[in-house]
CSV table of C-alpha atoms in Angstrom, one decimal:
chain,number,residue,atom,x,y,z
A,924,MET,CA,113.6,88.0,71.4
A,925,ARG,CA,115.7,91.1,70.6
A,926,VAL,CA,114.9,93.7,72.9
A,927,LEU,CA,115.2,97.7,72.9
A,928,VAL,CA,115.3,99.5,75.7
A,929,ILE,CA,115.2,104.0,75.8
A,930,GLY,CA,116.0,105.4,78.3
A,931,SER,CA,119.7,106.5,80.0
A,932,GLY,CA,119.4,106.4,83.5
A,933,ALA,CA,120.6,103.4,86.4
A,934,ARG,CA,116.4,102.6,85.5
A,935,GLU,CA,117.5,101.6,82.3
A,936,HIS,CA,120.2,99.7,83.5
A,937,ALA,CA,119.2,97.8,85.9
A,938,LEU,CA,116.5,96.3,83.2
A,939,LEU,CA,119.2,96.0,80.5
A,940,LEU,CA,120.6,93.2,83.6
A,941,ALA,CA,117.7,91.7,84.6
A,942,LEU,CA,116.3,91.1,80.5
A,943,ARG,CA,120.0,89.7,80.1
A,944,ARG,CA,118.9,87.2,82.9
A,945,ASP,CA,116.0,85.7,80.5
A,946,PRO,CA,117.1,82.8,78.5
A,947,GLU,CA,114.5,84.3,75.9
A,948,VAL,CA,116.2,86.9,75.2
A,949,GLU,CA,119.3,86.7,72.7
A,950,GLU,CA,120.2,90.2,72.0
A,951,VAL,CA,119.6,93.5,73.7
A,952,ALA,CA,120.3,97.3,72.6
A,953,ILE,CA,119.6,100.4,74.5
A,954,ALA,CA,118.8,104.3,73.1
A,955,PRO,CA,120.6,106.5,73.8
A,956,GLY,CA,122.3,104.3,77.5
A,957,ASN,CA,125.3,105.5,79.3
A,958,ALA,CA,128.7,104.6,79.9
A,959,GLY,CA,127.7,101.5,81.6
A,960,THR,CA,125.1,100.4,79.4
A,961,ALA,CA,127.6,100.1,76.8
A,962,ILE,CA,129.3,97.5,78.6
A,963,ILE,CA,126.2,95.5,78.3
A,964,ALA,CA,124.6,96.4,75.6
A,965,ASP,CA,124.7,97.6,72.1
A,966,GLN,CA,124.5,101.5,72.0
A,967,TYR,CA,122.4,103.7,69.8
A,968,ASP,CA,122.0,107.7,69.9
A,969,VAL,CA,118.5,108.5,69.2
A,970,ASP,CA,116.2,111.0,70.2
A,971,VAL,CA,113.9,109.3,72.5
A,972,THR,CA,110.9,112.2,72.5
A,973,SER,CA,110.9,111.2,68.8
A,974,GLY,CA,108.2,108.2,67.6
A,975,GLU,CA,109.7,108.0,64.4
A,976,ALA,CA,113.2,108.5,65.7
A,977,VAL,CA,112.2,105.3,68.0
A,978,VAL,CA,110.5,103.3,65.3
A,979,LYS,CA,113.0,103.8,62.2
A,980,LEU,CA,116.1,102.5,65.3
A,981,ALA,CA,113.9,99.2,66.1
A,982,GLN,CA,112.9,98.1,62.5
A,983,ARG,CA,116.6,98.3,61.5
A,984,LEU,CA,117.2,96.4,64.3
A,985,LYS,CA,114.9,93.8,64.2
A,986,SER,CA,113.5,94.5,67.7
A,987,ASP,CA,110.8,91.9,68.8
A,988,LEU,CA,110.2,94.4,71.9
A,989,VAL,CA,110.5,97.9,72.6
A,990,VAL,CA,110.9,99.1,76.6
A,991,ILE,CA,110.3,102.8,77.4
A,992,GLY,CA,112.2,103.9,80.5
A,993,PRO,CA,111.2,107.6,80.9
A,994,GLU,CA,107.8,109.2,81.1
A,995,VAL,CA,108.7,112.2,78.9
A,996,PRO,CA,108.9,109.8,76.0
A,997,LEU,CA,105.1,108.1,77.0
A,998,VAL,CA,103.6,111.0,78.0
A,999,LEU,CA,105.1,112.9,74.2
A,1000,GLY,CA,103.1,109.1,72.6
A,1001,VAL,CA,106.5,107.8,71.4
A,1002,ALA,CA,104.7,103.9,72.7
A,1003,ASP,CA,101.6,104.7,70.1
A,1004,ALA,CA,103.8,105.6,66.9
A,1005,VAL,CA,105.8,101.8,68.0
A,1006,ARG,CA,103.0,100.1,68.2
A,1007,GLU,CA,101.4,101.4,65.2
A,1008,ALA,CA,104.3,100.4,63.5
A,1009,GLY,CA,103.7,96.6,64.3
A,1010,ILE,CA,105.8,96.8,67.1
A,1011,ALA,CA,105.5,95.3,70.7
A,1012,CYS,CA,105.7,97.8,73.4
A,1013,PHE,CA,106.1,98.3,76.9
A,1014,GLY,CA,104.7,100.9,78.0
A,1015,PRO,CA,101.8,103.0,77.8
A,1016,THR,CA,99.6,105.3,75.2
A,1017,LYS,CA,99.8,108.9,75.2
A,1018,ASP,CA,95.9,108.8,76.6
A,1019,ALA,CA,96.6,106.1,79.1
A,1020,ALA,CA,100.1,108.3,80.3
A,1021,ARG,CA,98.3,111.3,81.5
A,1022,ILE,CA,98.2,109.1,84.9
A,1023,GLU,CA,101.5,110.9,85.2
A,1024,GLY,CA,101.6,113.8,82.9
A,1025,SER,CA,98.6,115.1,84.4
A,1026,LYS,CA,98.0,115.4,88.1
A,1027,ALA,CA,94.3,117.1,87.5
A,1028,PHE,CA,93.8,113.7,85.2
A,1029,ALA,CA,95.0,111.7,87.9
A,1030,LYS,CA,92.7,113.1,90.5
A,1031,ASP,CA,90.0,112.7,88.3
A,1032,VAL,CA,90.3,108.6,87.3
A,1033,MET,CA,90.5,108.6,91.1
A,1034,THR,CA,87.9,110.2,92.3
A,1035,LYS,CA,85.5,108.2,89.6
A,1036,ALA,CA,87.2,105.1,90.9
A,1037,GLY,CA,86.7,105.5,94.6
A,1038,VAL,CA,89.9,105.5,95.3
A,1039,ARG,CA,91.7,107.6,98.6
A,1040,THR,CA,93.8,110.0,98.1
A,1041,ALA,CA,94.3,113.4,99.4
A,1042,SER,CA,92.0,115.6,98.8
A,1043,SER,CA,93.3,118.6,95.8
A,1044,GLU,CA,92.7,121.8,93.9
A,1045,ILE,CA,94.3,123.1,90.7
A,1046,VAL,CA,94.9,126.7,90.9
A,1047,ASP,CA,95.7,128.2,88.2
A,1048,ASN,CA,95.0,131.9,88.6
A,1049,PRO,CA,97.1,134.3,91.0
A,1050,GLY,CA,94.6,135.5,92.2
A,1051,HIS,CA,93.2,132.9,94.1
A,1052,LEU,CA,96.1,132.3,95.1
A,1053,ASP,CA,96.4,132.6,98.6
A,1054,ALA,CA,92.6,132.1,99.3
A,1055,ALA,CA,93.7,128.6,97.9
A,1056,LEU,CA,96.9,128.0,100.5
A,1057,ASP,CA,94.7,128.4,103.3
A,1058,ARG,CA,92.8,125.8,102.7
A,1059,PHE,CA,94.9,123.4,103.0
A,1060,GLY,CA,97.7,124.5,105.1
A,1061,PRO,CA,98.5,124.1,109.0
A,1062,PRO,CA,95.5,126.5,109.9
A,1063,ALA,CA,93.0,124.2,108.1
A,1064,GLY,CA,94.1,121.5,110.3
A,1065,GLN,CA,97.0,119.6,108.3
A,1066,ALA,CA,100.5,119.5,108.8
A,1067,ALA,CA,102.1,121.0,106.1
A,1068,TRP,CA,101.5,122.9,102.7
A,1069,VAL,CA,101.5,120.3,100.2
A,1070,VAL,CA,102.7,122.1,96.9
A,1071,LYS,CA,102.9,119.9,93.0
A,1072,ASP,CA,103.9,121.5,89.8
A,1073,ASP,CA,100.8,120.2,87.9
A,1074,GLY,CA,103.0,118.4,85.0
A,1075,LEU,CA,105.9,116.9,84.8
A,1076,ALA,CA,108.9,117.7,87.3
A,1077,ALA,CA,110.9,114.5,87.6
A,1078,GLY,CA,110.7,113.8,91.2
A,1079,LYS,CA,111.4,117.8,92.0
A,1080,GLY,CA,108.0,119.8,91.3
A,1081,VAL,CA,107.0,118.9,94.9
A,1082,VAL,CA,107.1,121.0,97.8
A,1083,VAL,CA,106.0,119.8,101.4
A,1084,THR,CA,106.5,122.5,103.7
A,1085,THR,CA,105.1,123.6,107.6
A,1086,ASP,CA,105.9,127.6,106.3
A,1087,PRO,CA,103.6,129.2,104.6
A,1088,ASP,CA,106.4,131.8,103.0
A,1089,THR,CA,108.0,128.9,101.5
A,1090,ALA,CA,104.8,127.1,100.4
A,1091,ARG,CA,103.5,130.8,98.4
A,1092,ALA,CA,106.8,130.7,97.2
A,1093,HIS,CA,107.0,127.5,95.2
A,1094,ALA,CA,103.7,128.3,94.3
A,1095,ALA,CA,104.0,131.5,93.0
A,1096,SER,CA,107.6,130.4,91.0
A,1097,LEU,CA,105.0,127.2,89.4
A,1098,LEU,CA,102.6,129.7,88.2
A,1099,ASP,CA,104.9,132.5,87.0
A,1100,SER,CA,106.3,130.0,84.5
A,1101,GLY,CA,102.9,129.1,83.3
A,1102,HIS,CA,102.2,126.0,85.2
A,1103,PRO,CA,98.9,125.2,86.8
A,1104,VAL,CA,99.6,124.1,90.8
A,1105,LEU,CA,98.4,121.4,92.8
A,1106,LEU,CA,97.0,121.8,95.9
A,1107,GLU,CA,96.9,118.7,98.8
A,1108,SER,CA,95.9,117.6,101.6
A,1109,PHE,CA,98.9,116.3,103.9
A,1110,LEU,CA,98.5,111.9,104.0
A,1111,ASP,CA,100.2,111.0,107.2
A,1112,GLY,CA,101.9,107.3,107.6
A,1113,PRO,CA,105.5,105.9,106.0
A,1114,GLU,CA,105.4,106.0,102.1
A,1115,VAL,CA,105.7,103.3,99.8
A,1116,SER,CA,105.9,102.2,96.2
A,1117,LEU,CA,103.8,99.4,94.7
A,1118,PHE,CA,104.7,98.9,90.7
A,1119,CYS,CA,102.1,96.6,88.8
A,1120,VAL,CA,102.6,95.2,85.2
A,1121,VAL,CA,98.8,96.2,83.8
A,1122,ASP,CA,97.5,95.1,81.0
A,1123,GLY,CA,94.1,96.8,80.5
A,1124,GLU,CA,92.6,94.8,83.5
A,1125,THR,CA,95.3,92.3,84.3
A,1126,VAL,CA,97.1,93.5,87.3
A,1127,VAL,CA,100.4,91.9,88.0
A,1128,PRO,CA,102.0,93.8,91.1
A,1129,LEU,CA,106.0,93.3,92.0
A,1130,LEU,CA,107.4,94.1,95.4
A,1131,PRO,CA,106.7,97.3,97.2
A,1132,ALA,CA,109.7,99.0,97.6
A,1133,GLN,CA,110.7,102.3,99.5
A,1134,ASP,CA,112.4,104.9,98.6
A,1135,PHE,CA,113.5,108.1,99.1
A,1136,LYS,CA,113.0,112.0,98.2
A,1137,ARG,CA,115.1,114.5,100.0
A,1138,ILE,CA,118.9,115.1,99.6
A,1139,GLU,CA,120.0,114.6,103.1
A,1140,THR,CA,120.5,112.2,105.5
A,1141,GLY,CA,117.4,112.7,108.3
A,1142,ASP,CA,115.2,113.5,105.7
A,1143,SER,CA,115.5,117.5,105.1
A,1144,GLY,CA,117.2,119.7,102.2
A,1145,PRO,CA,114.9,119.4,99.2
A,1146,ASN,CA,113.3,117.4,96.8
A,1147,THR,CA,115.2,115.2,94.2
A,1148,GLY,CA,114.7,112.7,91.3
A,1149,GLY,CA,115.4,110.0,94.7
A,1150,MET,CA,118.3,109.4,96.5
A,1151,GLY,CA,117.9,105.4,97.5
A,1152,ALA,CA,115.6,103.1,97.6
A,1153,TYR,CA,114.9,99.4,99.8
A,1154,SER,CA,112.6,96.1,98.8
A,1155,PRO,CA,111.0,94.5,99.9
A,1156,LEU,CA,109.5,95.9,103.7
A,1157,PRO,CA,109.5,93.6,106.2
A,1158,TRP,CA,107.2,96.6,108.1
A,1159,LEU,CA,104.3,96.0,105.8
A,1160,PRO,CA,102.1,93.1,106.0
A,1161,GLU,CA,101.0,91.2,102.7
A,1162,ALA,CA,97.4,91.8,103.5
A,1163,VAL,CA,98.3,95.7,102.8
A,1164,ILE,CA,100.1,94.4,99.4
A,1165,THR,CA,96.7,93.2,98.4
A,1166,GLN,CA,94.5,95.8,99.6
A,1167,ILE,CA,96.2,98.8,97.7
A,1168,VAL,CA,96.2,95.5,94.2
A,1169,ASP,CA,92.6,95.4,95.2
A,1170,GLU,CA,90.7,98.7,96.4
A,1171,ILE,CA,93.5,100.7,94.5
A,1172,VAL,CA,95.3,99.6,91.3
A,1173,LYS,CA,92.5,97.3,89.7
A,1174,PRO,CA,89.5,99.8,90.0
A,1175,VAL,CA,92.2,102.5,88.5
A,1176,ALA,CA,92.6,100.2,85.8
A,1177,ALA,CA,89.0,99.4,85.2
A,1178,GLU,CA,88.1,103.4,85.0
A,1179,LEU,CA,91.1,103.6,82.4
A,1180,VAL,CA,90.0,100.8,80.4
A,1181,ALA,CA,86.4,101.9,80.4
A,1182,ARG,CA,87.3,105.7,79.6
A,1183,GLY,CA,88.7,103.8,76.3
A,1184,SER,CA,92.4,104.7,78.1
A,1185,SER,CA,93.0,101.0,78.3
A,1186,PHE,CA,97.0,100.9,80.3
A,1187,SER,CA,99.6,98.3,79.1
A,1188,GLY,CA,102.6,99.1,81.4
A,1189,LEU,CA,103.9,99.6,84.8
A,1190,LEU,CA,101.6,101.3,86.8
A,1191,TYR,CA,103.8,102.9,89.8
A,1192,ALA,CA,101.3,103.1,92.9
A,1193,GLY,CA,102.7,106.2,95.3
A,1194,LEU,CA,101.1,105.3,98.5
A,1195,ALA,CA,100.8,106.8,102.4
A,1196,ILE,CA,99.7,103.9,104.3
A,1197,THR,CA,97.2,106.9,106.9
A,1198,SER,CA,95.9,105.6,110.1
A,1199,ASN,CA,93.1,105.4,107.7
A,1200,GLY,CA,93.9,103.0,105.3
A,1201,PRO,CA,96.3,103.0,102.0
A,1202,ALA,CA,96.2,106.3,100.5
A,1203,VAL,CA,97.3,107.8,96.8
A,1204,VAL,CA,100.3,110.1,97.1
A,1205,GLU,CA,100.8,109.4,93.4
A,1206,PHE,CA,100.5,107.6,90.4
A,1207,ASN,CA,102.9,107.5,87.7
A,1208,CYS,CA,102.7,105.3,84.6
A,1209,ARG,CA,106.7,103.7,84.2
A,1210,PHE,CA,109.2,102.0,86.6
A,1211,GLY,CA,110.4,103.9,89.1
A,1212,ASP,CA,114.1,105.4,89.9
A,1213,PRO,CA,116.0,104.1,92.4
A,1214,GLU,CA,112.9,101.8,93.0
A,1215,THR,CA,113.5,99.7,89.9
A,1216,GLN,CA,117.5,98.9,90.8
A,1217,ALA,CA,116.1,97.4,94.1
A,1218,VAL,CA,113.1,96.4,93.1
A,1219,LEU,CA,114.7,93.9,90.0
A,1220,ALA,CA,117.7,92.8,92.3
A,1221,LEU,CA,115.7,90.4,93.2
A,1222,LEU,CA,113.5,89.1,90.5
A,1223,GLU,CA,113.6,86.2,89.5
A,1224,SER,CA,110.3,85.1,86.5
A,1225,PRO,CA,111.9,86.0,83.4
A,1226,LEU,CA,111.8,90.0,83.1
A,1227,GLY,CA,111.2,89.7,79.2
A,1228,GLN,CA,108.7,87.4,78.9
A,1229,LEU,CA,106.8,89.7,81.4
A,1230,LEU,CA,106.6,92.9,79.6
A,1231,ARG,CA,106.2,91.3,76.1
A,1232,ALA,CA,103.1,89.1,78.1
A,1233,ALA,CA,101.9,92.5,79.0
A,1234,ALA,CA,102.8,94.1,75.5
A,1235,THR,CA,100.5,91.5,73.5
A,1236,GLY,CA,97.5,91.2,75.6
A,1237,GLU,CA,99.0,87.7,77.7
A,1238,LEU,CA,99.9,88.7,80.7
A,1239,ALA,CA,96.2,87.0,82.3
A,1240,SER,CA,98.2,83.8,81.5
A,1241,PHE,CA,101.9,84.6,82.2
A,1242,GLY,CA,101.1,83.2,86.2
A,1243,ASP,CA,102.8,84.2,89.4
A,1244,LEU,CA,105.5,85.9,89.9
A,1245,GLN,CA,109.5,84.3,91.4
A,1246,TRP,CA,111.6,86.7,93.8
A,1247,HIS,CA,114.8,85.5,95.4
A,1248,ASP,CA,114.7,85.3,99.2
A,1249,GLY,CA,116.2,88.5,100.8
A,1250,TYR,CA,116.8,92.1,100.8
A,1251,ALA,CA,117.8,94.8,98.6
A,1252,VAL,CA,119.4,98.4,99.1
A,1253,ALA,CA,119.6,101.0,96.6
A,1254,VAL,CA,122.1,103.5,97.7
A,1255,VAL,CA,122.3,107.0,94.8
A,1256,VAL,CA,126.0,109.2,94.9
A,1257,ALA,CA,125.1,112.0,93.3
A,1258,ALA,CA,127.3,114.9,91.9
A,1259,GLU,CA,128.1,118.1,94.5
A,1260,ASN,CA,125.7,120.5,94.1
A,1261,TYR,CA,122.6,118.2,93.3
A,1262,PRO,CA,120.0,118.6,93.4
A,1263,GLY,CA,121.0,122.7,92.1
A,1264,ARG,CA,123.1,122.8,89.1
A,1265,PRO,CA,125.3,119.0,89.1
A,1266,ARG,CA,129.6,119.7,88.3
A,1267,LEU,CA,129.6,117.7,85.8
A,1268,GLY,CA,132.8,116.1,84.1
A,1269,ASP,CA,134.9,114.4,87.0
A,1270,VAL,CA,136.4,111.6,86.5
A,1271,ILE,CA,134.3,108.2,88.4
A,1272,THR,CA,136.5,105.4,89.7
A,1273,GLY,CA,135.6,102.7,91.4
A,1274,SER,CA,131.8,102.5,89.1
A,1275,GLU,CA,132.7,99.6,87.0
A,1276,ALA,CA,132.3,96.8,89.7
A,1277,ASP,CA,129.5,94.7,90.5
A,1278,GLY,CA,126.2,96.2,91.9
A,1279,VAL,CA,126.9,99.5,90.8
A,1280,LEU,CA,124.6,100.8,88.5
A,1281,HIS,CA,125.3,104.3,86.1
A,1282,ALA,CA,122.6,106.9,85.2
A,1283,GLY,CA,124.8,110.2,84.5
A,1284,THR,CA,127.6,108.7,83.4
A,1285,ALA,CA,129.7,109.3,80.2
A,1286,ARG,CA,132.9,108.2,78.5
A,1287,ARG,CA,135.8,110.3,77.3
A,1288,ASP,CA,137.9,110.1,74.4
A,1289,ASP,CA,140.5,109.1,76.3
A,1290,GLY,CA,138.8,106.1,78.1
A,1291,ALA,CA,137.7,107.3,81.4
A,1292,ILE,CA,134.3,107.6,82.7
A,1293,VAL,CA,132.9,111.3,83.8
A,1294,SER,CA,130.2,112.7,85.9
A,1295,SER,CA,127.3,113.8,83.1
A,1296,GLY,CA,124.6,113.9,85.6
A,1297,GLY,CA,123.3,115.0,88.7
A,1298,ARG,CA,122.7,111.0,89.7
A,1299,VAL,CA,125.4,109.8,89.0
A,1300,LEU,CA,125.7,106.1,89.9
A,1301,SER,CA,123.1,103.8,91.9
A,1302,VAL,CA,124.8,101.2,93.8
A,1303,VAL,CA,122.7,97.6,94.9
A,1304,GLY,CA,123.2,95.6,98.1
A,1305,THR,CA,121.7,92.3,98.4
A,1306,GLY,CA,121.9,89.9,101.5
A,1307,PRO,CA,119.5,88.0,103.6
A,1308,ASP,CA,118.1,90.5,105.7
A,1309,LEU,CA,117.8,94.8,105.4
A,1310,SER,CA,121.1,95.4,107.9
A,1311,ALA,CA,123.4,93.2,105.3
A,1312,ALA,CA,122.2,94.4,102.2
A,1313,ARG,CA,123.1,98.2,104.1
A,1314,ASP,CA,126.4,97.2,104.5
A,1315,VAL,CA,127.1,95.3,101.0
A,1316,ALA,CA,125.3,99.2,99.2
A,1317,TYR,CA,127.7,101.2,101.7
A,1318,SER,CA,130.9,99.2,101.4
A,1319,LEU,CA,129.9,99.8,97.9
A,1320,ALA,CA,129.0,103.7,97.7
A,1321,LYS,CA,132.4,104.4,99.1
A,1322,SER,CA,134.3,102.6,97.2
A,1323,ILE,CA,133.6,105.0,94.5
A,1324,LYS,CA,135.5,108.0,93.8
A,1325,LEU,CA,134.0,111.3,91.9
A,1326,PRO,CA,135.2,114.4,93.5
A,1327,GLY,CA,132.7,116.4,95.4
A,1328,SER,CA,130.1,113.6,95.4
A,1329,HIS,CA,127.6,112.7,98.4
A,1330,PHE,CA,125.4,110.5,99.3
A,1331,ARG,CA,122.6,109.6,102.3
A,1332,THR,CA,123.6,107.2,105.0
A,1333,ASP,CA,120.0,106.4,106.3
A,1334,ILE,CA,119.3,104.5,103.2
A,1335,ALA,CA,116.4,101.7,104.8
A,1336,LEU,CA,118.2,102.5,108.3
A,1337,ALA,CA,114.8,102.7,109.9
A,1338,ALA,CA,113.6,99.3,108.8
A,1339,ALA,CA,116.5,97.5,109.4
A,1340,GLU,CA,116.5,98.5,113.1
A,1341,GLY,CA,112.8,98.5,113.7
A,1342,ARG,CA,111.5,101.8,113.6
A,1343,ILE,CA,108.8,101.7,110.8
A,1344,GLY,CA,105.8,100.0,111.5
A,1345,LEU,CA,101.5,100.4,111.1
């Protein structure tokens, strides 16, 4: 099997590493990739938002399977173009990808499917903003205001705050940019990311993970694309995972089928485990980053065969997934000033060690690896327990030399110390 991966981040680096462990995968290629993925796969420069460009590359490479990592190509319909060319593709259609591309669409799907989620309201008129904020903030008995961009925002379009001025300013800035605003009620309880490989109404869950969105240790500062993750979750009972699949993911998958928007690919449920049970924070239409780096580090089943089964309508006959024992922790090393405008072009040393996955990196003409994005690297440690996995991950993170770089020091710490429970 020849596999082409679309994307350029640490998520795609993790996908490549897992694909290379599959005995049926003979060749892997990536477009556009980064300095780290270039070491393990053939790399091609292509416009990933162009279905025509991706199809031409897949045809030239005689790819048997195309795996689309980022959300933007999926929302723009690149997977549709690949399928229309007769090439198997892991990733939903443009229509089904609205589960991430439009929060209003996702809310409607969840309502029709009977899935628990936060109450919400779309605001597209600045004149209605203050009244809507009054309905959704602490004055209405909520713990905080939750203000979201209705479209794609790379994980950074969400503000959760107890300060009314901060909530209003974020909402107003979105409206001024022409973006509708989604206001939601606050969901209490720890958050969980559950990835499910989906083929129509067939749902195969992966290990649950938890990610860390805030930039600073202690969950303070602005939201980011994700500063770390760990998997599995020692505090989450297996019965709750079953409940999430049966009461949330399967009904949503069935509702998409009923609408003629059947989902084929990775359906990512972002959840809060509230005092009343699991509730959906959001759905995404692709593997999440940085959770993928932790989850795939533990996957024993052949990833290429799994993704091909979903892409070709054979997921129901794939069988149960197998996992390595233990835990994985992923820590993101970010560039100076991220999540603001990051400092770029600095030389990185220590980035070629095992367990270091590249995201925002490039190779200069002189051979040096330099930073080229905000989230520069993900370092992944595994171990028999979370403490051991953390030790490995943080040892790697400390070995990376990048001027001005920073990382959170508390990824998986509360879980390792037994401070999370239901």
